[in-house]
PDB file of C-alpha atoms in Angstrom:
ATOM      1  CA  MET U 645     233.425 -76.808-156.069  1.00 48.00           C
ATOM      2  CA  PRO U 646     232.648 -80.547-156.362  1.00 53.00           C
ATOM      3  CA  GLU U 647     229.489 -81.408-158.284  1.00 51.00           C
ATOM      4  CA  THR U 648     227.580 -82.602-155.188  1.00 55.00           C
ATOM      5  CA  ASN U 649     228.285 -79.324-153.364  1.00 55.00           C
ATOM      6  CA  LEU U 650     227.244 -77.326-156.426  1.00 49.00           C
ATOM      7  CA  SER U 651     223.992 -79.267-156.704  1.00 53.00           C
ATOM      8  CA  ALA U 652     223.262 -78.773-152.994  1.00 53.00           C
ATOM      9  CA  ALA U 653     223.945 -75.040-153.333  1.00 51.00           C
ATOM     10  CA  GLN U 654     221.622 -74.797-156.356  1.00 50.00           C
ATOM     11  CA  ASN U 655     218.895 -76.693-154.501  1.00 48.00           C
ATOM     12  CA  GLU U 656     219.143 -74.393-151.469  1.00 51.00           C
ATOM     13  CA  LYS U 657     219.080 -71.312-153.712  1.00 48.00           C
ATOM     14  CA  ALA U 658     215.947 -72.539-155.534  1.00 45.00           C
ATOM     15  CA  LYS U 659     214.225 -73.311-152.234  1.00 45.00           C
ATOM     16  CA  LYS U 660     215.154 -69.913-150.766  1.00 47.00           C
ATOM     17  CA  ILE U 661     213.974 -68.020-153.861  1.00 43.00           C
ATOM     18  CA  SER U 662     210.612 -69.817-153.937  1.00 43.00           C
ATOM     19  CA  ILE U 663     209.965 -69.110-150.262  1.00 45.00           C
ATOM     20  CA  GLU U 664     211.103 -65.472-150.435  1.00 41.00           C
ATOM     21  CA  SER U 665     209.135 -64.738-153.589  1.00 47.00           C
ATOM     22  CA  GLY U 666     206.024 -66.455-152.262  1.00 57.00           C
ATOM     23  CA  SER U 667     205.842 -68.683-155.337  1.00 82.00           C
ATOM     24  CA  ILE U 668     204.846 -71.638-153.120  1.00 94.00           C
ATOM     25  CA  VAL U 669     201.779 -71.127-150.966  1.00 94.00           C
ATOM     26  CA  ARG U 670     201.304 -72.883-147.624  1.00 95.00           C
ATOM     27  CA  LEU U 671     197.846 -74.448-147.871  1.00 96.00           C
ATOM     28  CA  THR U 672     195.537 -75.044-144.929  1.00 96.00           C
ATOM     29  CA  SER U 673     191.965 -76.252-144.519  1.00 95.00           C
ATOM     30  CA  SER U 674     190.818 -72.624-144.384  1.00 95.00           C
ATOM     31  CA  ASP U 675     192.100 -71.746-147.875  1.00 95.00           C
ATOM     32  CA  PHE U 676     192.631 -75.062-149.705  1.00 97.00           C
ATOM     33  CA  ASP U 677     189.292 -75.117-151.557  1.00 96.00           C
ATOM     34  CA  SER U 678     189.562 -71.497-152.680  1.00 95.00           C
ATOM     35  CA  HIS U 679     193.019 -72.145-154.137  1.00 95.00           C
ATOM     36  CA  ILE U 680     192.145 -75.312-156.071  1.00 96.00           C
ATOM     37  CA  LYS U 681     189.021 -73.743-157.633  1.00 95.00           C
ATOM     38  CA  SER U 682     191.244 -71.661-159.897  1.00 91.00           C
ATOM     39  CA  ASP U 683     190.947 -72.044-163.667  1.00 91.00           C
ATOM     40  CA  GLN U 684     194.749 -72.034-163.638  1.00 93.00           C
ATOM     41  CA  PRO U 685     196.407 -75.369-162.741  1.00 95.00           C
ATOM     42  CA  VAL U 686     197.266 -75.749-159.051  1.00 97.00           C
ATOM     43  CA  PHE U 687     200.135 -78.080-158.116  1.00 98.00           C
ATOM     44  CA  VAL U 688     199.764 -79.386-154.545  1.00 98.00           C
ATOM     45  CA  ASP U 689     202.624 -81.057-152.692  1.00 98.00           C
ATOM     46  CA  PHE U 690     201.201 -83.250-149.905  1.00 98.00           C
ATOM     47  CA  TRP U 691     204.070 -83.669-147.413  1.00 97.00           C
ATOM     48  CA  ALA U 692     205.093 -83.946-143.741  1.00 97.00           C
ATOM     49  CA  ASP U 693     208.081 -82.759-141.691  1.00 95.00           C
ATOM     50  CA  TRP U 694     209.207 -86.278-140.756  1.00 97.00           C
ATOM     51  CA  CYS U 695     209.292 -87.535-144.388  1.00 97.00           C
ATOM     52  CA  PRO U 696     212.823 -87.747-145.919  1.00 97.00           C
ATOM     53  CA  PRO U 697     211.572 -88.181-149.533  1.00 97.00           C
ATOM     54  CA  CYS U 698     209.382 -85.083-149.029  1.00 96.00           C
ATOM     55  CA  LYS U 699     212.444 -83.097-147.956  1.00 95.00           C
ATOM     56  CA  ALA U 700     214.425 -84.443-150.919  1.00 95.00           C
ATOM     57  CA  MET U 701     211.713 -83.194-153.303  1.00 96.00           C
ATOM     58  CA  GLU U 702     211.583 -79.642-151.854  1.00 95.00           C
ATOM     59  CA  PRO U 703     214.245 -78.192-154.188  1.00 95.00           C
ATOM     60  CA  VAL U 704     212.650 -79.919-157.188  1.00 95.00           C
ATOM     61  CA  VAL U 705     209.281 -78.358-156.373  1.00 96.00           C
ATOM     62  CA  ALA U 706     210.980 -74.994-155.819  1.00 95.00           C
ATOM     63  CA  ARG U 707     212.666 -75.129-159.241  1.00 95.00           C
ATOM     64  CA  LEU U 708     209.397 -76.081-160.940  1.00 96.00           C
ATOM     65  CA  ALA U 709     207.561 -73.288-159.111  1.00 95.00           C
ATOM     66  CA  ALA U 710     210.104 -70.821-160.480  1.00 93.00           C
ATOM     67  CA  LYS U 711     209.878 -72.306-163.988  1.00 94.00           C
ATOM     68  CA  TYR U 712     206.049 -72.163-164.116  1.00 95.00           C
ATOM     69  CA  SER U 713     205.603 -68.887-162.253  1.00 92.00           C
ATOM     70  CA  GLY U 714     202.464 -67.159-163.524  1.00 91.00           C
ATOM     71  CA  LYS U 715     201.181 -70.317-165.262  1.00 93.00           C
ATOM     72  CA  VAL U 716     200.713 -72.699-162.331  1.00 95.00           C
ATOM     73  CA  THR U 717     200.020 -72.040-158.673  1.00 95.00           C
ATOM     74  CA  PHE U 718     202.193 -74.134-156.344  1.00 97.00           C
ATOM     75  CA  GLY U 719     201.082 -75.074-152.857  1.00 97.00           C
ATOM     76  CA  LYS U 720     202.291 -77.293-150.025  1.00 97.00           C
ATOM     77  CA  LEU U 721     199.905 -79.040-147.669  1.00 97.00           C
ATOM     78  CA  ASN U 722     201.262 -80.617-144.481  1.00 97.00           C
ATOM     79  CA  THR U 723     199.299 -83.858-144.097  1.00 97.00           C
ATOM     80  CA  ASP U 724     199.980 -84.018-140.348  1.00 97.00           C
ATOM     81  CA  GLU U 725     198.420 -80.591-139.845  1.00 97.00           C
ATOM     82  CA  GLU U 726     195.586 -81.061-142.373  1.00 97.00           C
ATOM     83  CA  PRO U 727     194.697 -84.790-142.331  1.00 97.00           C
ATOM     84  CA  GLU U 728     191.089 -84.236-143.419  1.00 97.00           C
ATOM     85  CA  ILE U 729     192.188 -82.834-146.789  1.00 97.00           C
ATOM     86  CA  ALA U 730     194.648 -85.689-147.344  1.00 97.00           C
ATOM     87  CA  THR U 731     191.848 -88.147-146.536  1.00 97.00           C
ATOM     88  CA  ARG U 732     189.414 -86.373-148.885  1.00 97.00           C
ATOM     89  CA  TYR U 733     191.801 -86.971-151.810  1.00 97.00           C
ATOM     90  CA  ASP U 734     192.879 -90.490-150.745  1.00 96.00           C
ATOM     91  CA  VAL U 735     196.471 -89.460-150.083  1.00 97.00           C
ATOM     92  CA  MET U 736     197.877 -92.614-148.482  1.00 95.00           C
ATOM     93  CA  SER U 737     201.586 -92.082-149.179  1.00 96.00           C
ATOM     94  CA  ILE U 738     203.760 -89.009-149.163  1.00 97.00           C
ATOM     95  CA  PRO U 739     205.040 -87.207-150.960  1.00 98.00           C
ATOM     96  CA  THR U 740     202.033 -87.081-153.243  1.00 98.00           C
ATOM     97  CA  PHE U 741     201.868 -84.410-155.920  1.00 98.00           C
ATOM     98  CA  MET U 742     198.446 -83.573-157.318  1.00 97.00           C
ATOM     99  CA  ILE U 743     197.334 -81.154-160.021  1.00 97.00           C
ATOM    100  CA  PHE U 744     193.941 -79.463-159.614  1.00 96.00           C
ATOM    101  CA  LYS U 745     191.970 -77.237-161.940  1.00 94.00           C
ATOM    102  CA  ASN U 746     188.516 -75.761-161.355  1.00 94.00           C
ATOM    103  CA  GLY U 747     188.331 -77.619-158.048  1.00 94.00           C
ATOM    104  CA  LYS U 748     188.925 -81.061-159.506  1.00 95.00           C
ATOM    105  CA  PRO U 749     192.028 -83.263-159.352  1.00 95.00           C
ATOM    106  CA  LEU U 750     193.448 -83.831-162.845  1.00 93.00           C
ATOM    107  CA  ASP U 751     196.425 -86.077-162.188  1.00 94.00           C
ATOM    108  CA  ALA U 752     198.838 -87.184-159.483  1.00 96.00           C
ATOM    109  CA  ALA U 753     202.264 -88.637-158.864  1.00 97.00           C
ATOM    110  CA  ILE U 754     203.234 -90.519-155.720  1.00 97.00           C
ATOM    111  CA  GLY U 755     206.709 -90.711-154.254  1.00 96.00           C
ATOM    112  CA  ALA U 756     210.021 -89.040-155.006  1.00 95.00           C
ATOM    113  CA  VAL U 757     209.462 -89.335-158.748  1.00 95.00           C
ATOM    114  CA  GLY U 758     211.995 -86.743-159.862  1.00 90.00           C
ATOM    115  CA  GLU U 759     211.915 -83.482-161.712  1.00 95.00           C
ATOM    116  CA  VAL U 760     211.340 -84.819-165.239  1.00 96.00           C
ATOM    117  CA  ALA U 761     208.230 -86.778-164.228  1.00 95.00           C
ATOM    118  CA  LEU U 762     206.736 -83.824-162.339  1.00 96.00           C
ATOM    119  CA  ASP U 763     207.570 -81.470-165.196  1.00 96.00           C
ATOM    120  CA  LYS U 764     205.655 -83.728-167.631  1.00 95.00           C
ATOM    121  CA  LEU U 765     202.707 -83.841-165.233  1.00 94.00           C
ATOM    122  CA  ILE U 766     202.657 -80.041-165.100  1.00 96.00           C
ATOM    123  CA  GLN U 767     203.109 -79.642-168.856  1.00 94.00           C
ATOM    124  CA  LYS U 768     200.008 -81.769-169.478  1.00 90.00           C
ATOM    125  CA  SER U 769     197.932 -79.579-167.179  1.00 88.00           C
ATOM    126  CA  VAL U 770     199.217 -76.340-168.702  1.00 86.00           C
ATOM    127  CA  ALA U 771     198.617 -77.592-172.244  1.00 81.00           C
ATOM    128  CA  GLY U 772     195.143 -78.810-171.328  1.00 71.00           C
ATOM    129  CA  THR U 773     195.946 -82.348-172.466  1.00 58.00           C
ATOM    130  CA  PRO U 774     193.297 -84.804-171.299  1.00 51.00           C
ATOM    131  CA  ILE U 775     194.613 -87.015-168.530  1.00 49.00           C
ATOM    132  CA  ARG U 776     194.452 -90.753-169.235  1.00 48.00           C
ATOM    133  CA  ARG U 777     194.564 -93.240-166.410  1.00 42.00           C
TER     134      ARG U 777
END
């Protein structure tokens, strides 16, 4: 199998596993605040259906959700369906990835930044490293 087909197959498998196992939670205005108040880090993917970079990042988020299962809660928030939450956190571009803990945003990455950058963002939150801006 050519490398591009193998990568696509791995991405689809990661996405399917994360959805089937429930490792990525669909967030809405009715449950968003209760999820982010956790003392465990909460990774939120702000996205929309029409956004190609958001779609490109889905398998990356799925792989990270599998890697950090039990240590970090992963959620996806559709900004078209929940614009008031996106506005509350000044999400102007998507995809935006934000880490919350105890109800407060710790750090964020904007755009299709790649797996390594998101992994570092998550590692800082898991390790409790202070976030410097």
